PDB file of C-alpha atoms in Angstrom:
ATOM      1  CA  UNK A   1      58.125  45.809 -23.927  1.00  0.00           C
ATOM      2  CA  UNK A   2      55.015  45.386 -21.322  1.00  0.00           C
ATOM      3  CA  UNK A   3      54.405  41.990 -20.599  1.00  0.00           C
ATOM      4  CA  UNK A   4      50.460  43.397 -21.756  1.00  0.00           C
ATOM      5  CA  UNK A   5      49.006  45.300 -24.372  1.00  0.00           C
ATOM      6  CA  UNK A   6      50.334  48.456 -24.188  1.00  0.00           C
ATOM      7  CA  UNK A   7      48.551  52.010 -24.662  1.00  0.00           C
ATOM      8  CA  UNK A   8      48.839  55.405 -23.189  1.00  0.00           C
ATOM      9  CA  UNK A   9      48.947  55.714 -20.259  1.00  0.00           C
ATOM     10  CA  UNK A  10      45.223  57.108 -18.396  1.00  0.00           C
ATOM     11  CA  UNK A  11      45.087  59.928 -15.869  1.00  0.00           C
ATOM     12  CA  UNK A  12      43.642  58.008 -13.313  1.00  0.00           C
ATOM     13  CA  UNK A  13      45.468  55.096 -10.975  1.00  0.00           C
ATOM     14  CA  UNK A  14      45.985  51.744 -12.210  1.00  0.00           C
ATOM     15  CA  UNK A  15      43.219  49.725 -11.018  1.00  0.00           C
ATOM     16  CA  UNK A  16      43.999  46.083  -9.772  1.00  0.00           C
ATOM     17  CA  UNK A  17      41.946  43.005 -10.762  1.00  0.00           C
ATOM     18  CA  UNK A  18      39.187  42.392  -7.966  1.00  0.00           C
ATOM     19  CA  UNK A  19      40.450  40.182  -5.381  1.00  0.00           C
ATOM     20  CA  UNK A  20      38.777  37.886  -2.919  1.00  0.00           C
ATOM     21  CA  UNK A  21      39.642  37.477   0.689  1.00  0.00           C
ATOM     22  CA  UNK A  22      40.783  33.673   1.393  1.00  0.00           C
ATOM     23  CA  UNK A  23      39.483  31.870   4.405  1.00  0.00           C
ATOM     24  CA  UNK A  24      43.099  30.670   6.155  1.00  0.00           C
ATOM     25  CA  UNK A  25      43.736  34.721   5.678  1.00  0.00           C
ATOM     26  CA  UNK A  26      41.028  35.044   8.137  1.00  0.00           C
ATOM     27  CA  UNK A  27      42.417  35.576  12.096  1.00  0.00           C
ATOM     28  CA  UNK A  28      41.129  35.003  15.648  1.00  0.00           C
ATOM     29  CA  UNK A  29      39.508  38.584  15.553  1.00  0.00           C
ATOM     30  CA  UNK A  30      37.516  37.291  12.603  1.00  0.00           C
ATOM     31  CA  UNK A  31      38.633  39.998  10.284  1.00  0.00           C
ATOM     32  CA  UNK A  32      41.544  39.923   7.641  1.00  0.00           C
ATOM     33  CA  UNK A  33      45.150  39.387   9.384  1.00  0.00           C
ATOM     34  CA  UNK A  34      47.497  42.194   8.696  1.00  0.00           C
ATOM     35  CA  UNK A  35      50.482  40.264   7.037  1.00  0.00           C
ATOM     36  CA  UNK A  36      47.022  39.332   4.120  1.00  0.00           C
ATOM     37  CA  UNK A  37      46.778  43.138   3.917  1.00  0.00           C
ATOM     38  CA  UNK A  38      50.426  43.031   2.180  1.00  0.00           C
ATOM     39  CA  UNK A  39      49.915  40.234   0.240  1.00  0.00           C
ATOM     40  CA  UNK A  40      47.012  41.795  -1.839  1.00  0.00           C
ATOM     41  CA  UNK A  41      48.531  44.980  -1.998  1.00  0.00           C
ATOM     42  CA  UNK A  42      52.141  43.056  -3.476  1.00  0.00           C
ATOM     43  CA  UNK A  43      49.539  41.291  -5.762  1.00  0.00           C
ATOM     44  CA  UNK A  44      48.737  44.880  -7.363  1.00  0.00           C
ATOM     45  CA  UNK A  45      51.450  45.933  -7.613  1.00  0.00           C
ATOM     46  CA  UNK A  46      52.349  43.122  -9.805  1.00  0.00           C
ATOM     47  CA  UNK A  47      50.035  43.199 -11.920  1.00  0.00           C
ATOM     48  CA  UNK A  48      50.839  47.074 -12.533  1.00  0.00           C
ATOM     49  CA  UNK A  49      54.540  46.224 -12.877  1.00  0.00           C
ATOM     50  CA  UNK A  50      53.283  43.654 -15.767  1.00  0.00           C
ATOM     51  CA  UNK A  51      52.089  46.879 -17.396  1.00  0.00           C
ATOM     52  CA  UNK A  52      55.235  48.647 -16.689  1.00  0.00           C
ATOM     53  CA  UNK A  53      57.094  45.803 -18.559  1.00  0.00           C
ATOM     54  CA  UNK A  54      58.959  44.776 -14.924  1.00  0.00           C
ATOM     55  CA  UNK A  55      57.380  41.914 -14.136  1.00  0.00           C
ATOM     56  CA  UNK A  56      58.444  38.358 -14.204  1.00  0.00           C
ATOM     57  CA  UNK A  57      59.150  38.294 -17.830  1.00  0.00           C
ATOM     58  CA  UNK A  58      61.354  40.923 -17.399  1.00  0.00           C
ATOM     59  CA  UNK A  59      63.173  38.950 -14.570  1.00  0.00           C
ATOM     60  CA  UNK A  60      63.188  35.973 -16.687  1.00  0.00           C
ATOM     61  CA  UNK A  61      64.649  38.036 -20.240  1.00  0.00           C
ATOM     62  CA  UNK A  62      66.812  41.140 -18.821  1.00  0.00           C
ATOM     63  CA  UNK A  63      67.956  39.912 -15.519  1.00  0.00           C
ATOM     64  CA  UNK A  64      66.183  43.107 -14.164  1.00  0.00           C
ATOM     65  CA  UNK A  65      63.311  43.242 -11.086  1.00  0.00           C
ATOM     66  CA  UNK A  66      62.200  45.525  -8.040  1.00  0.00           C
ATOM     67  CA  UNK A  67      62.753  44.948  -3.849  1.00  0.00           C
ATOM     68  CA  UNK A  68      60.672  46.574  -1.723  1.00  0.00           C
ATOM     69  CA  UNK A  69      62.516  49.147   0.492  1.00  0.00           C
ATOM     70  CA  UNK A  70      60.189  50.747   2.644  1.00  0.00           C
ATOM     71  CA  UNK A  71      56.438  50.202   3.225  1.00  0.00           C
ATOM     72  CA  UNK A  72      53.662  52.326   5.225  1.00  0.00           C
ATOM     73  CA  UNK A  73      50.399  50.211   5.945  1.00  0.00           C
ATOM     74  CA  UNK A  74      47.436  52.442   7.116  1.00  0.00           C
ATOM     75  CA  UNK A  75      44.581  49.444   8.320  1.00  0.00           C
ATOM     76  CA  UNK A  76      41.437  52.015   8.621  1.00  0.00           C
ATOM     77  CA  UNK A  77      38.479  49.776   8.604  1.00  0.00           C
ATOM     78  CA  UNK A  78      38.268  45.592   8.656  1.00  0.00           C
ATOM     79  CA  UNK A  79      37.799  43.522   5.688  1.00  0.00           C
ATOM     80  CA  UNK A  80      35.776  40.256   5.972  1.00  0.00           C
ATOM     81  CA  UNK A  81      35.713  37.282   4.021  1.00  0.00           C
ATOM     82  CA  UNK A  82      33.469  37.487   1.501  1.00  0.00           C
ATOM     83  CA  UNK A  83      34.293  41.093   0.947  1.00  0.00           C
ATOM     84  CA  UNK A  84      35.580  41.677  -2.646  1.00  0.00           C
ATOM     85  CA  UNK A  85      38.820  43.906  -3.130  1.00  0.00           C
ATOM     86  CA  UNK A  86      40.029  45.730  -5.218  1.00  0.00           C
ATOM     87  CA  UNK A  87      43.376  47.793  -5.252  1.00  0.00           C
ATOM     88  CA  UNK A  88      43.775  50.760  -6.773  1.00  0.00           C
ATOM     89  CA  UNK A  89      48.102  52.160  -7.992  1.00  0.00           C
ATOM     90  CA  UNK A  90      49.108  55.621  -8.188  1.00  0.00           C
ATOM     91  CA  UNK A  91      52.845  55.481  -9.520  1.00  0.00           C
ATOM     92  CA  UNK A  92      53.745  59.400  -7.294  1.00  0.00           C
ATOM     93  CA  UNK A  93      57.246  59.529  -8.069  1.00  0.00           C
ATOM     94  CA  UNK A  94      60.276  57.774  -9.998  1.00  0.00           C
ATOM     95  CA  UNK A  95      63.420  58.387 -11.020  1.00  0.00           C
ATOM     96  CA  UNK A  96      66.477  56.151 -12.399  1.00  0.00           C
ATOM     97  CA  UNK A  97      66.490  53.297  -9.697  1.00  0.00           C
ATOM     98  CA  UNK A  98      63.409  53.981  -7.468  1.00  0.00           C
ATOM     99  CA  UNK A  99      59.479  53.934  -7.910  1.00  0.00           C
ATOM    100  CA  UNK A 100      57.374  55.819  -5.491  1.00  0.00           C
ATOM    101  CA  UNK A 101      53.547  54.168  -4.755  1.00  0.00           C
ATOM    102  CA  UNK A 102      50.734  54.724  -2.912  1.00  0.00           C
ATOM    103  CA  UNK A 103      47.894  52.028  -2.798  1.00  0.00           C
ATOM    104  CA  UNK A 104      44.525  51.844  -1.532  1.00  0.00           C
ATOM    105  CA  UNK A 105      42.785  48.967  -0.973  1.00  0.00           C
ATOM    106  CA  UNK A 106      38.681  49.333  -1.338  1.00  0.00           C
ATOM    107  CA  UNK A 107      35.549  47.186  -1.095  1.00  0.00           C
ATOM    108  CA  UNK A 108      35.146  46.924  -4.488  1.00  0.00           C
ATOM    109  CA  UNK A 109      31.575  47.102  -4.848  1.00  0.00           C
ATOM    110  CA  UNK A 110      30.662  49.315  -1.738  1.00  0.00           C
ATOM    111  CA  UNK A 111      33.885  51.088  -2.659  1.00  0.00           C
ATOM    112  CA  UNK A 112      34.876  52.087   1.019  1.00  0.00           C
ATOM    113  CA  UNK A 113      38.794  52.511   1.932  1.00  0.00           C
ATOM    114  CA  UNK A 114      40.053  49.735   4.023  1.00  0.00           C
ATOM    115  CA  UNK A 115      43.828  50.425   4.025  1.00  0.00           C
ATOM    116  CA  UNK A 116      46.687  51.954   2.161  1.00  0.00           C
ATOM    117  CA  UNK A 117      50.023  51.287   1.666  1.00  0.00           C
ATOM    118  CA  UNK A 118      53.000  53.541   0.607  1.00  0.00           C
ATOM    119  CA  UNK A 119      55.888  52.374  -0.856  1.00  0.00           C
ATOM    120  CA  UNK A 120      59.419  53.106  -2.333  1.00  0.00           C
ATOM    121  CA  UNK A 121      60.722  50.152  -4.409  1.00  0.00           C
ATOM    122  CA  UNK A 122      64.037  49.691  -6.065  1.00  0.00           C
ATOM    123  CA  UNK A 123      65.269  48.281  -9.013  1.00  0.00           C
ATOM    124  CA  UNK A 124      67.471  45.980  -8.750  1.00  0.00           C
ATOM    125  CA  UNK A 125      70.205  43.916 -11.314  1.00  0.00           C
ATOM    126  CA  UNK A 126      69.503  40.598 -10.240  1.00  0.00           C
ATOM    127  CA  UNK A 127      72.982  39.454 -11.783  1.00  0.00           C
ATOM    128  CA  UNK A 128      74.535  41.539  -9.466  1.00  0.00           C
ATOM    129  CA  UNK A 129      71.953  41.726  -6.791  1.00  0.00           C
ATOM    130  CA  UNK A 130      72.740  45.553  -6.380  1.00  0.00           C
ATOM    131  CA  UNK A 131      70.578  48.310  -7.006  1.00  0.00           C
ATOM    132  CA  UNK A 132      70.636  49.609 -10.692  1.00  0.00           C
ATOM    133  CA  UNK A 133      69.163  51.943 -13.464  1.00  0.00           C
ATOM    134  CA  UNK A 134      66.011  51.219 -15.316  1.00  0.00           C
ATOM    135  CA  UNK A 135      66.598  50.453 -19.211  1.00  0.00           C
ATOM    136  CA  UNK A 136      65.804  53.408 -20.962  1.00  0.00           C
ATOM    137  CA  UNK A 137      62.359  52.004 -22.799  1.00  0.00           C
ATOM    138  CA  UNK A 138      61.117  51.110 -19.187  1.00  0.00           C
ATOM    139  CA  UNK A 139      62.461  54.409 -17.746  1.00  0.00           C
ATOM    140  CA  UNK A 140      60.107  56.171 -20.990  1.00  0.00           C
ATOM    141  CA  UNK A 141      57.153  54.148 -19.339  1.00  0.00           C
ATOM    142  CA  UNK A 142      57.783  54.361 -15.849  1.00  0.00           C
ATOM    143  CA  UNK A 143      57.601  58.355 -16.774  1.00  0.00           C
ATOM    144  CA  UNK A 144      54.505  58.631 -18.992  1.00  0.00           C
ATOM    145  CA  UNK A 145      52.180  56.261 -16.475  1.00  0.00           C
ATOM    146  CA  UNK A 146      53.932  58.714 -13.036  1.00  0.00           C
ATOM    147  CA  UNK A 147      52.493  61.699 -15.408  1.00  0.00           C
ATOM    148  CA  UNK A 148      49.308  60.449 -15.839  1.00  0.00           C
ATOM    149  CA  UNK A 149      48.852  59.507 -12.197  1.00  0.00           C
ATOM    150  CA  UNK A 150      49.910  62.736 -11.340  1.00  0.00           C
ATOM    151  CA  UNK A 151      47.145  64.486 -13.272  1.00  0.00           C
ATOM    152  CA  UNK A 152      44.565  63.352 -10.859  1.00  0.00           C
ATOM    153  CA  UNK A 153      44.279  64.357  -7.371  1.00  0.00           C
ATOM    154  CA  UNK A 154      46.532  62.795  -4.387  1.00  0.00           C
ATOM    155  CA  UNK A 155      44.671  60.246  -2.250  1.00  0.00           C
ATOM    156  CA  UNK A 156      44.874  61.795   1.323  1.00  0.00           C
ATOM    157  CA  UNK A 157      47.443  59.709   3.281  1.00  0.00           C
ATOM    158  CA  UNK A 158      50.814  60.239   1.330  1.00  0.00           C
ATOM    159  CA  UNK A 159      53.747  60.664   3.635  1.00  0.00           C
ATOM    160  CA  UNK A 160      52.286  59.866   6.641  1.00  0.00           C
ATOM    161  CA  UNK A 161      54.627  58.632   9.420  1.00  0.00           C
ATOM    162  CA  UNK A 162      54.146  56.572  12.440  1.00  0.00           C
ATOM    163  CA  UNK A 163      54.681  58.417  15.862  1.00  0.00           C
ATOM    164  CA  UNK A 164      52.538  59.102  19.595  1.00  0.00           C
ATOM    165  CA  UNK A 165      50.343  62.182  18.788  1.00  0.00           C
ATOM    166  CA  UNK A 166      51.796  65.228  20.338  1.00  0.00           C
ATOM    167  CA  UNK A 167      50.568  66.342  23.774  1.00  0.00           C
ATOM    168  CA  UNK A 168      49.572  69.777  24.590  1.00  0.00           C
TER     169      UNK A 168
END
């Protein structure tokens, strides 16, 4: 059962609670350090696993949470303190022991992209500490909010990779 009130699922992304930038996140540059980046972007996506009925209560009850396996931070423009953020979810792809994301992070009241993130997480049997199927009522979730997510358009930026552009 979602830690939250449940409903049906909405064909748009999940849409974080606005976030503000703390001042010890702050660097030399004057602009928000990247290891902050992935700490607001983690805070998201636990808020959307709360939805999803995977987050700490579900540790806590079934023994059951998610590790992140691989992560793809785009930083395309600097965030400031004082600059309100908010994260927007789409849930791409899942299947029995893996969830797919891609995140952007915007100015939430200017509402220009300051960096994304791309993610595959796994779930994991915390009992065993091995990698393990979803319970079938989360599985039913997991699927209904990846098919409303997927009947809005793709953010540009899934699947990039990092490597030297190609000379010609």
């Amino acid at each position: 059962m979602p830690e939250t009130a449940a409903s049906a699922p909405k064909a748009e992304p999940f849409r974080a609670s606005i976030m503000q930038i703390e001042p010890q996140w702050i660097d030399y540059n004057g602009h928000l350090n990247m290891a902050y980046y992935n700490v607001m972007f983690d805070r998201a996506i636990d808020q959307l696993w709360s939805e999803l009925g995977i987050g700490p209560a579900y540790m806590k009850e079934r023994g059951g949470s998610t590790f992140t396996a691989e992560c793809h931070v785009r930083y395309l423009r600097e965030i400031h303190l004082g600059d309100p953020v908010q994260i927007l979810v789409w849930l791409l792809e899942a299947d029995d022991k893996r969830l797919h994301t891609f995140e952007e992070m915007r100015h939430a009241t200017e509402g220009w992209l300051s960096a994304t993130s791309e993610n595959m997480s796994l779930h994991m049997d915390m009992n065993a500490r091995r990698v393990a199927p979803f319970p079938p009522d989360i599985s039913e979730r997991i699927a209904a909010v990846t098919k409303a997510h997927n009947a809005v358009p793709r953010p540009e930026g899934i699947g990039r990779n990092v490597a030297m552009p190609s000379k010609r």
